[in-house]
Amino acid sequence: MEKRQQWGSKLGFLLAAVGSAVGLGNFWKFPYVMGQGGGALFLIIYLLCIILVGVPVLVAELMIGKRNQKNAVASLKSEFPERPFFIGGWLGFITAFLILSFYTVIAGWCMYYTIASLTGKLAFASQSQSVDHFLSFTTGNYLPLVFLILFIVLNVGVLLGGVKEGIEKAAKILMPILVAIVFLLIIRALTLGDGVKEGLAFMFKPDFSAITPNLVLTALGLAFFKLSLGMGTMITYGSYLKPESNVVKSSFQIAFFDTLIAVLAGLAIFPTVFAMGFDVSSGPSLAFITIPALLNQLPFGQVFGVLFFFALTVAALTSSISIYEVIIAFLSEEFKKSRKYVIIVSSVIITVLGILVSVSFTDVIPGVQYDLLDSLDLLTSVFFMPLGGLIIVLGAGWALKRSTFLDELGNNIFNKILYVFVVMAPFIISFIFVLGVVDFLSKY
Ligand code: PHE
């Protein structure tokens, strides 16, 4: 049998895993969800979710992947023989398709917006022009489909190279570019003068009265989405690790960098939003409507517009390849097909799903307009990923012996505490999930 692929270096793995975590979630989803969730309070709950649930699940996933050196379903099967934990792997496989079907669409928008800012098409005089442009672009023509397909082709290009020469190499080139752009954007935002104070107050001054179970569930779902958890990505990435790798250290590094970049993205976006007196709770279109309108009114706005949307595209690419890899590792290993073959087959399916999502914004079928993106996003972040994470961490905390856990990760006081977190995580997830869903349903 062909030797299984592995990461080439520690740094390469770290960049690929951070690249998976840092994505549209940081620049597109985090700011708008935080905007709707009221700012600082949401940020605090989110951070708690990352520490209490995110890191334990991340450690569990990387550990299970590394121990078993197989795709997510097979790793769960061999870790817990004769127990049904592999269902979490199957759920992840389905979730991967569902996420990709909308992720690729939004990434396509980012590509279009990069080019549109480059060619000066986003020179709006008012916010309403920006709204019109966004609506006519997403609902009106074939362009979103062209960019959707282009983005999928980019993914295929990287994935054909394999784990080390494709994914790892792309991350090594793209991640430093991303970080450099984020810093440029923050410097721009923090030197705006107006709005900086309100922006910072919004992010860091909590209003505790606004807490609801539904808000906590949203934060939990975002934590799963952000750290690429509960759907097999981190099991799969963990399975390319060498036995001597330290998954605990890596997990903290991944969670730290991802959270840092989410907060930094907030620092770049909120002062800008407040500086011009726009609505922070405008929802998913925040990045596409508000940002271009704002940038236009600033000196060198066009340059920053190009940089912003290019950064989004880069971040999206290093994440989408990690979602793809769940599918590719599973299909190629279980059905003994070549990588190339499964990449092509799965890309055809993903393209069809992406087209469906993209077309759902238009009125091709008169009278039927249904926001598929919103439903898929909710279904995956709030239901499937926490459920997948619950199954995995239930396995790691309750089916696996404590001694195995400590032997694997190192028997020290730190890992003993971490183990308690892993054991607790299923309760926390279930608790938030049940209360949140009840709260959510009571609104209907
Ligand atoms: N973490 C990515 C983001 O924030 C999304 C993602 C989800 C990636 C699930 C992989 C798996 O954009």
PDB file of C-alpha atoms in Angstrom, residues 116-317:
ATOM      1  CA  ALA A 116     -14.553  44.937  -8.532  1.00  0.00           C
ATOM      2  CA  SER A 117     -12.631  47.110  -6.079  1.00  0.00           C
ATOM      3  CA  LEU A 118      -9.516  46.794  -8.182  1.00  0.00           C
ATOM      4  CA  THR A 119     -11.333  48.022 -11.273  1.00  0.00           C
ATOM      5  CA  GLY A 120     -13.060  50.837  -9.382  1.00  0.00           C
ATOM      6  CA  LYS A 121     -16.549  49.353  -9.690  1.00  0.00           C
ATOM      7  CA  LEU A 122     -17.214  49.844  -6.001  1.00  0.00           C
ATOM      8  CA  ALA A 123     -16.960  53.631  -6.094  1.00  0.00           C
ATOM      9  CA  PHE A 124     -20.257  54.363  -4.352  1.00  0.00           C
ATOM     10  CA  ALA A 125     -21.387  57.775  -3.273  1.00  0.00           C
ATOM     11  CA  SER A 126     -23.829  56.444  -0.696  1.00  0.00           C
ATOM     12  CA  GLN A 127     -24.693  53.334   1.231  1.00  0.00           C
ATOM     13  CA  SER A 128     -27.838  52.813  -0.814  1.00  0.00           C
ATOM     14  CA  GLN A 129     -25.747  52.479  -3.953  1.00  0.00           C
ATOM     15  CA  SER A 130     -23.714  49.843  -2.176  1.00  0.00           C
ATOM     16  CA  VAL A 131     -26.898  47.972  -1.252  1.00  0.00           C
ATOM     17  CA  ASP A 132     -28.138  48.168  -4.828  1.00  0.00           C
ATOM     18  CA  HIS A 133     -24.848  46.880  -6.139  1.00  0.00           C
ATOM     19  CA  PHE A 134     -24.812  43.956  -3.731  1.00  0.00           C
ATOM     20  CA  LEU A 135     -28.394  43.010  -4.537  1.00  0.00           C
ATOM     21  CA  SER A 136     -28.047  43.326  -8.264  1.00  0.00           C
ATOM     22  CA  PHE A 137     -24.823  41.300  -8.142  1.00  0.00           C
ATOM     23  CA  THR A 138     -26.170  38.481  -5.958  1.00  0.00           C
ATOM     24  CA  THR A 139     -29.636  38.282  -7.448  1.00  0.00           C
ATOM     25  CA  GLY A 140     -29.331  39.500 -10.932  1.00  0.00           C
ATOM     26  CA  ASN A 141     -26.881  37.691 -13.123  1.00  0.00           C
ATOM     27  CA  TYR A 142     -24.569  34.820 -13.823  1.00  0.00           C
ATOM     28  CA  LEU A 143     -21.475  36.488 -12.287  1.00  0.00           C
ATOM     29  CA  PRO A 144     -21.779  34.851  -8.849  1.00  0.00           C
ATOM     30  CA  LEU A 145     -21.811  31.476 -10.589  1.00  0.00           C
ATOM     31  CA  VAL A 146     -18.653  32.289 -12.530  1.00  0.00           C
ATOM     32  CA  PHE A 147     -16.822  33.218  -9.343  1.00  0.00           C
ATOM     33  CA  LEU A 148     -18.236  30.235  -7.471  1.00  0.00           C
ATOM     34  CA  ILE A 149     -16.765  27.943 -10.092  1.00  0.00           C
ATOM     35  CA  LEU A 150     -13.471  29.843 -10.142  1.00  0.00           C
ATOM     36  CA  PHE A 151     -13.183  29.430  -6.386  1.00  0.00           C
ATOM     37  CA  ILE A 152     -13.875  25.704  -6.611  1.00  0.00           C
ATOM     38  CA  VAL A 153     -11.202  25.418  -9.309  1.00  0.00           C
ATOM     39  CA  LEU A 154      -8.723  27.113  -6.943  1.00  0.00           C
ATOM     40  CA  ASN A 155      -9.541  24.515  -4.294  1.00  0.00           C
ATOM     41  CA  VAL A 156      -9.066  21.686  -6.736  1.00  0.00           C
ATOM     42  CA  GLY A 157      -5.701  23.144  -7.757  1.00  0.00           C
ATOM     43  CA  VAL A 158      -4.442  23.162  -4.170  1.00  0.00           C
ATOM     44  CA  LEU A 159      -5.929  19.792  -3.214  1.00  0.00           C
ATOM     45  CA  LEU A 160      -4.471  17.965  -6.213  1.00  0.00           C
ATOM     46  CA  GLY A 161      -1.040  18.779  -4.781  1.00  0.00           C
ATOM     47  CA  GLY A 162      -1.812  16.621  -1.736  1.00  0.00           C
ATOM     48  CA  VAL A 163      -1.337  17.347   1.949  1.00  0.00           C
ATOM     49  CA  LYS A 164       2.268  18.501   2.003  1.00  0.00           C
ATOM     50  CA  GLU A 165       2.776  19.946  -1.452  1.00  0.00           C
ATOM     51  CA  GLY A 166      -0.765  21.318  -1.770  1.00  0.00           C
ATOM     52  CA  ILE A 167      -2.432  22.256   1.516  1.00  0.00           C
ATOM     53  CA  GLU A 168       0.713  22.901   3.554  1.00  0.00           C
ATOM     54  CA  LYS A 169       2.439  24.901   0.851  1.00  0.00           C
ATOM     55  CA  ALA A 170      -0.642  27.051   0.190  1.00  0.00           C
ATOM     56  CA  ALA A 171      -0.961  27.807   3.909  1.00  0.00           C
ATOM     57  CA  LYS A 172       2.722  28.751   4.150  1.00  0.00           C
ATOM     58  CA  ILE A 173       2.341  31.284   1.360  1.00  0.00           C
ATOM     59  CA  LEU A 174      -1.143  32.586   2.114  1.00  0.00           C
ATOM     60  CA  MET A 175      -1.214  32.897   5.915  1.00  0.00           C
ATOM     61  CA  PRO A 176       1.608  35.470   6.220  1.00  0.00           C
ATOM     62  CA  ILE A 177      -0.062  37.550   3.487  1.00  0.00           C
ATOM     63  CA  LEU A 178      -3.334  37.403   5.399  1.00  0.00           C
ATOM     64  CA  VAL A 179      -1.794  38.493   8.693  1.00  0.00           C
ATOM     65  CA  ALA A 180       0.049  41.387   7.036  1.00  0.00           C
ATOM     66  CA  ILE A 181      -3.174  42.658   5.436  1.00  0.00           C
ATOM     67  CA  VAL A 182      -5.122  42.393   8.699  1.00  0.00           C
ATOM     68  CA  PHE A 183      -2.539  44.587  10.405  1.00  0.00           C
ATOM     69  CA  LEU A 184      -2.726  47.185   7.655  1.00  0.00           C
ATOM     70  CA  LEU A 185      -6.516  47.245   7.973  1.00  0.00           C
ATOM     71  CA  ILE A 186      -6.413  47.744  11.740  1.00  0.00           C
ATOM     72  CA  ILE A 187      -3.943  50.585  11.506  1.00  0.00           C
ATOM     73  CA  ARG A 188      -6.303  52.193   9.003  1.00  0.00           C
ATOM     74  CA  ALA A 189      -9.363  51.651  11.215  1.00  0.00           C
ATOM     75  CA  LEU A 190      -7.747  52.842  14.434  1.00  0.00           C
ATOM     76  CA  THR A 191      -6.475  56.042  12.857  1.00  0.00           C
ATOM     77  CA  LEU A 192      -9.912  57.068  11.658  1.00  0.00           C
ATOM     78  CA  GLY A 193     -10.495  59.383  14.579  1.00  0.00           C
ATOM     79  CA  ASP A 194     -14.287  59.328  14.658  1.00  0.00           C
ATOM     80  CA  GLY A 195     -15.926  56.109  15.670  1.00  0.00           C
ATOM     81  CA  VAL A 196     -12.881  54.539  17.272  1.00  0.00           C
ATOM     82  CA  LYS A 197     -14.182  55.206  20.772  1.00  0.00           C
ATOM     83  CA  GLU A 198     -17.682  53.858  20.054  1.00  0.00           C
ATOM     84  CA  GLY A 199     -16.244  50.900  18.188  1.00  0.00           C
ATOM     85  CA  LEU A 200     -14.021  49.966  21.102  1.00  0.00           C
ATOM     86  CA  ALA A 201     -16.809  50.512  23.634  1.00  0.00           C
ATOM     87  CA  PHE A 202     -19.089  48.270  21.593  1.00  0.00           C
ATOM     88  CA  MET A 203     -16.486  45.520  21.584  1.00  0.00           C
ATOM     89  CA  PHE A 204     -15.276  45.739  25.159  1.00  0.00           C
ATOM     90  CA  LYS A 205     -18.047  47.206  27.370  1.00  0.00           C
ATOM     91  CA  PRO A 206     -20.594  44.473  28.083  1.00  0.00           C
ATOM     92  CA  ASP A 207     -24.285  44.973  28.813  1.00  0.00           C
ATOM     93  CA  PHE A 208     -25.071  41.914  30.926  1.00  0.00           C
ATOM     94  CA  SER A 209     -28.830  42.368  30.806  1.00  0.00           C
ATOM     95  CA  ALA A 210     -28.914  41.273  27.166  1.00  0.00           C
ATOM     96  CA  ILE A 211     -28.012  37.631  27.866  1.00  0.00           C
ATOM     97  CA  THR A 212     -30.421  34.949  26.583  1.00  0.00           C
ATOM     98  CA  PRO A 213     -30.004  31.173  26.145  1.00  0.00           C
ATOM     99  CA  ASN A 214     -30.334  31.645  22.419  1.00  0.00           C
ATOM    100  CA  LEU A 215     -27.434  34.113  22.418  1.00  0.00           C
ATOM    101  CA  VAL A 216     -25.297  31.570  24.280  1.00  0.00           C
ATOM    102  CA  LEU A 217     -26.211  28.878  21.765  1.00  0.00           C
ATOM    103  CA  THR A 218     -25.290  31.215  18.913  1.00  0.00           C
ATOM    104  CA  ALA A 219     -21.919  31.855  20.557  1.00  0.00           C
ATOM    105  CA  LEU A 220     -21.360  28.120  21.014  1.00  0.00           C
ATOM    106  CA  GLY A 221     -22.228  27.438  17.383  1.00  0.00           C
ATOM    107  CA  LEU A 222     -19.871  30.185  16.294  1.00  0.00           C
ATOM    108  CA  ALA A 223     -17.088  28.684  18.426  1.00  0.00           C
ATOM    109  CA  PHE A 224     -17.543  25.340  16.642  1.00  0.00           C
ATOM    110  CA  PHE A 225     -17.633  26.980  13.233  1.00  0.00           C
ATOM    111  CA  LYS A 226     -14.624  29.135  14.015  1.00  0.00           C
ATOM    112  CA  LEU A 227     -12.364  26.367  15.272  1.00  0.00           C
ATOM    113  CA  SER A 228     -13.516  23.999  12.482  1.00  0.00           C
ATOM    114  CA  LEU A 229     -14.880  21.551  15.048  1.00  0.00           C
ATOM    115  CA  GLY A 230     -17.474  18.826  15.218  1.00  0.00           C
ATOM    116  CA  MET A 231     -17.255  17.792  11.582  1.00  0.00           C
ATOM    117  CA  GLY A 232     -14.038  15.860  11.178  1.00  0.00           C
ATOM    118  CA  THR A 233     -11.698  18.555   9.865  1.00  0.00           C
ATOM    119  CA  MET A 234      -9.433  18.504  12.892  1.00  0.00           C
ATOM    120  CA  ILE A 235      -9.535  14.691  13.119  1.00  0.00           C
ATOM    121  CA  THR A 236      -8.442  14.577   9.490  1.00  0.00           C
ATOM    122  CA  TYR A 237      -5.712  17.213   9.925  1.00  0.00           C
ATOM    123  CA  GLY A 238      -4.622  15.441  13.129  1.00  0.00           C
ATOM    124  CA  SER A 239      -4.317  12.182  11.210  1.00  0.00           C
ATOM    125  CA  TYR A 240      -1.467  13.638   9.140  1.00  0.00           C
ATOM    126  CA  LEU A 241       0.545  14.404  12.284  1.00  0.00           C
ATOM    127  CA  LYS A 242       3.647  12.482  13.265  1.00  0.00           C
ATOM    128  CA  PRO A 243       3.420  10.510  16.528  1.00  0.00           C
ATOM    129  CA  GLU A 244       5.747  12.870  18.375  1.00  0.00           C
ATOM    130  CA  SER A 245       3.602  15.969  17.732  1.00  0.00           C
ATOM    131  CA  ASN A 246       2.184  17.817  20.723  1.00  0.00           C
ATOM    132  CA  VAL A 247      -1.542  18.204  20.119  1.00  0.00           C
ATOM    133  CA  VAL A 248      -2.249  20.068  23.357  1.00  0.00           C
ATOM    134  CA  LYS A 249       0.213  22.802  22.531  1.00  0.00           C
ATOM    135  CA  SER A 250      -1.082  22.984  18.960  1.00  0.00           C
ATOM    136  CA  SER A 251      -4.693  23.245  20.125  1.00  0.00           C
ATOM    137  CA  PHE A 252      -3.925  26.240  22.306  1.00  0.00           C
ATOM    138  CA  GLN A 253      -1.954  27.877  19.522  1.00  0.00           C
ATOM    139  CA  ILE A 254      -4.770  27.357  17.020  1.00  0.00           C
ATOM    140  CA  ALA A 255      -7.441  28.677  19.404  1.00  0.00           C
ATOM    141  CA  PHE A 256      -5.246  31.623  20.355  1.00  0.00           C
ATOM    142  CA  PHE A 257      -4.408  32.739  16.825  1.00  0.00           C
ATOM    143  CA  ASP A 258      -7.932  32.261  15.559  1.00  0.00           C
ATOM    144  CA  THR A 259      -9.455  34.267  18.410  1.00  0.00           C
ATOM    145  CA  LEU A 260      -6.784  36.935  18.032  1.00  0.00           C
ATOM    146  CA  ILE A 261      -7.567  37.335  14.347  1.00  0.00           C
ATOM    147  CA  ALA A 262     -11.333  37.415  15.011  1.00  0.00           C
ATOM    148  CA  VAL A 263     -10.858  40.175  17.581  1.00  0.00           C
ATOM    149  CA  LEU A 264      -8.463  42.017  15.273  1.00  0.00           C
ATOM    150  CA  ALA A 265     -10.988  41.752  12.445  1.00  0.00           C
ATOM    151  CA  GLY A 266     -13.541  43.265  14.828  1.00  0.00           C
ATOM    152  CA  LEU A 267     -11.067  46.049  15.620  1.00  0.00           C
ATOM    153  CA  ALA A 268     -10.758  46.733  11.910  1.00  0.00           C
ATOM    154  CA  ILE A 269     -14.490  46.646  11.236  1.00  0.00           C
ATOM    155  CA  PHE A 270     -16.397  48.151  14.190  1.00  0.00           C
ATOM    156  CA  PRO A 271     -14.618  51.525  14.449  1.00  0.00           C
ATOM    157  CA  THR A 272     -15.116  51.857  10.691  1.00  0.00           C
ATOM    158  CA  VAL A 273     -18.810  51.077  11.024  1.00  0.00           C
ATOM    159  CA  PHE A 274     -19.319  53.525  13.880  1.00  0.00           C
ATOM    160  CA  ALA A 275     -17.210  56.221  12.243  1.00  0.00           C
ATOM    161  CA  MET A 276     -19.834  56.527   9.536  1.00  0.00           C
ATOM    162  CA  GLY A 277     -22.848  55.919  11.747  1.00  0.00           C
ATOM    163  CA  PHE A 278     -23.965  52.681  10.103  1.00  0.00           C
ATOM    164  CA  ASP A 279     -25.987  49.893  11.633  1.00  0.00           C
ATOM    165  CA  VAL A 280     -23.832  47.247  13.363  1.00  0.00           C
ATOM    166  CA  SER A 281     -26.625  44.714  13.349  1.00  0.00           C
ATOM    167  CA  SER A 282     -27.170  44.699   9.596  1.00  0.00           C
ATOM    168  CA  GLY A 283     -26.461  40.957   9.372  1.00  0.00           C
ATOM    169  CA  PRO A 284     -24.630  38.775   6.846  1.00  0.00           C
ATOM    170  CA  SER A 285     -24.263  41.576   4.331  1.00  0.00           C
ATOM    171  CA  LEU A 286     -22.210  43.706   6.754  1.00  0.00           C
ATOM    172  CA  ALA A 287     -18.929  42.865   5.041  1.00  0.00           C
ATOM    173  CA  PHE A 288     -20.273  43.306   1.529  1.00  0.00           C
ATOM    174  CA  ILE A 289     -22.433  46.397   1.893  1.00  0.00           C
ATOM    175  CA  THR A 290     -21.088  48.439   4.747  1.00  0.00           C
ATOM    176  CA  ILE A 291     -17.385  47.976   4.156  1.00  0.00           C
ATOM    177  CA  PRO A 292     -17.277  49.039   0.478  1.00  0.00           C
ATOM    178  CA  ALA A 293     -19.525  52.017   1.203  1.00  0.00           C
ATOM    179  CA  LEU A 294     -17.288  53.087   4.041  1.00  0.00           C
ATOM    180  CA  LEU A 295     -13.981  52.517   2.362  1.00  0.00           C
ATOM    181  CA  ASN A 296     -15.050  54.730  -0.455  1.00  0.00           C
ATOM    182  CA  GLN A 297     -15.232  57.721   1.762  1.00  0.00           C
ATOM    183  CA  LEU A 298     -11.711  57.315   3.048  1.00  0.00           C
ATOM    184  CA  PRO A 299      -8.404  58.295   1.555  1.00  0.00           C
ATOM    185  CA  PHE A 300      -6.889  55.280  -0.215  1.00  0.00           C
ATOM    186  CA  GLY A 301     -10.204  53.496   0.295  1.00  0.00           C
ATOM    187  CA  GLN A 302      -9.860  51.618  -2.935  1.00  0.00           C
ATOM    188  CA  VAL A 303      -6.509  50.138  -1.938  1.00  0.00           C
ATOM    189  CA  PHE A 304      -7.936  49.011   1.383  1.00  0.00           C
ATOM    190  CA  GLY A 305     -10.992  47.619  -0.368  1.00  0.00           C
ATOM    191  CA  VAL A 306      -8.834  45.445  -2.580  1.00  0.00           C
ATOM    192  CA  LEU A 307      -6.786  44.330   0.424  1.00  0.00           C
ATOM    193  CA  PHE A 308      -9.862  43.571   2.542  1.00  0.00           C
ATOM    194  CA  PHE A 309     -11.568  41.382  -0.029  1.00  0.00           C
ATOM    195  CA  PHE A 310      -8.335  39.735  -1.068  1.00  0.00           C
ATOM    196  CA  ALA A 311      -7.713  38.838   2.584  1.00  0.00           C
ATOM    197  CA  LEU A 312     -11.209  37.378   2.780  1.00  0.00           C
ATOM    198  CA  THR A 313     -10.611  35.260  -0.294  1.00  0.00           C
ATOM    199  CA  VAL A 314      -7.296  33.965   1.030  1.00  0.00           C
ATOM    200  CA  ALA A 315      -8.790  33.152   4.424  1.00  0.00           C
ATOM    201  CA  ALA A 316     -11.710  31.389   2.757  1.00  0.00           C
ATOM    202  CA  LEU A 317      -9.430  29.269   0.597  1.00  0.00           C
TER     203      LEU A 317
END
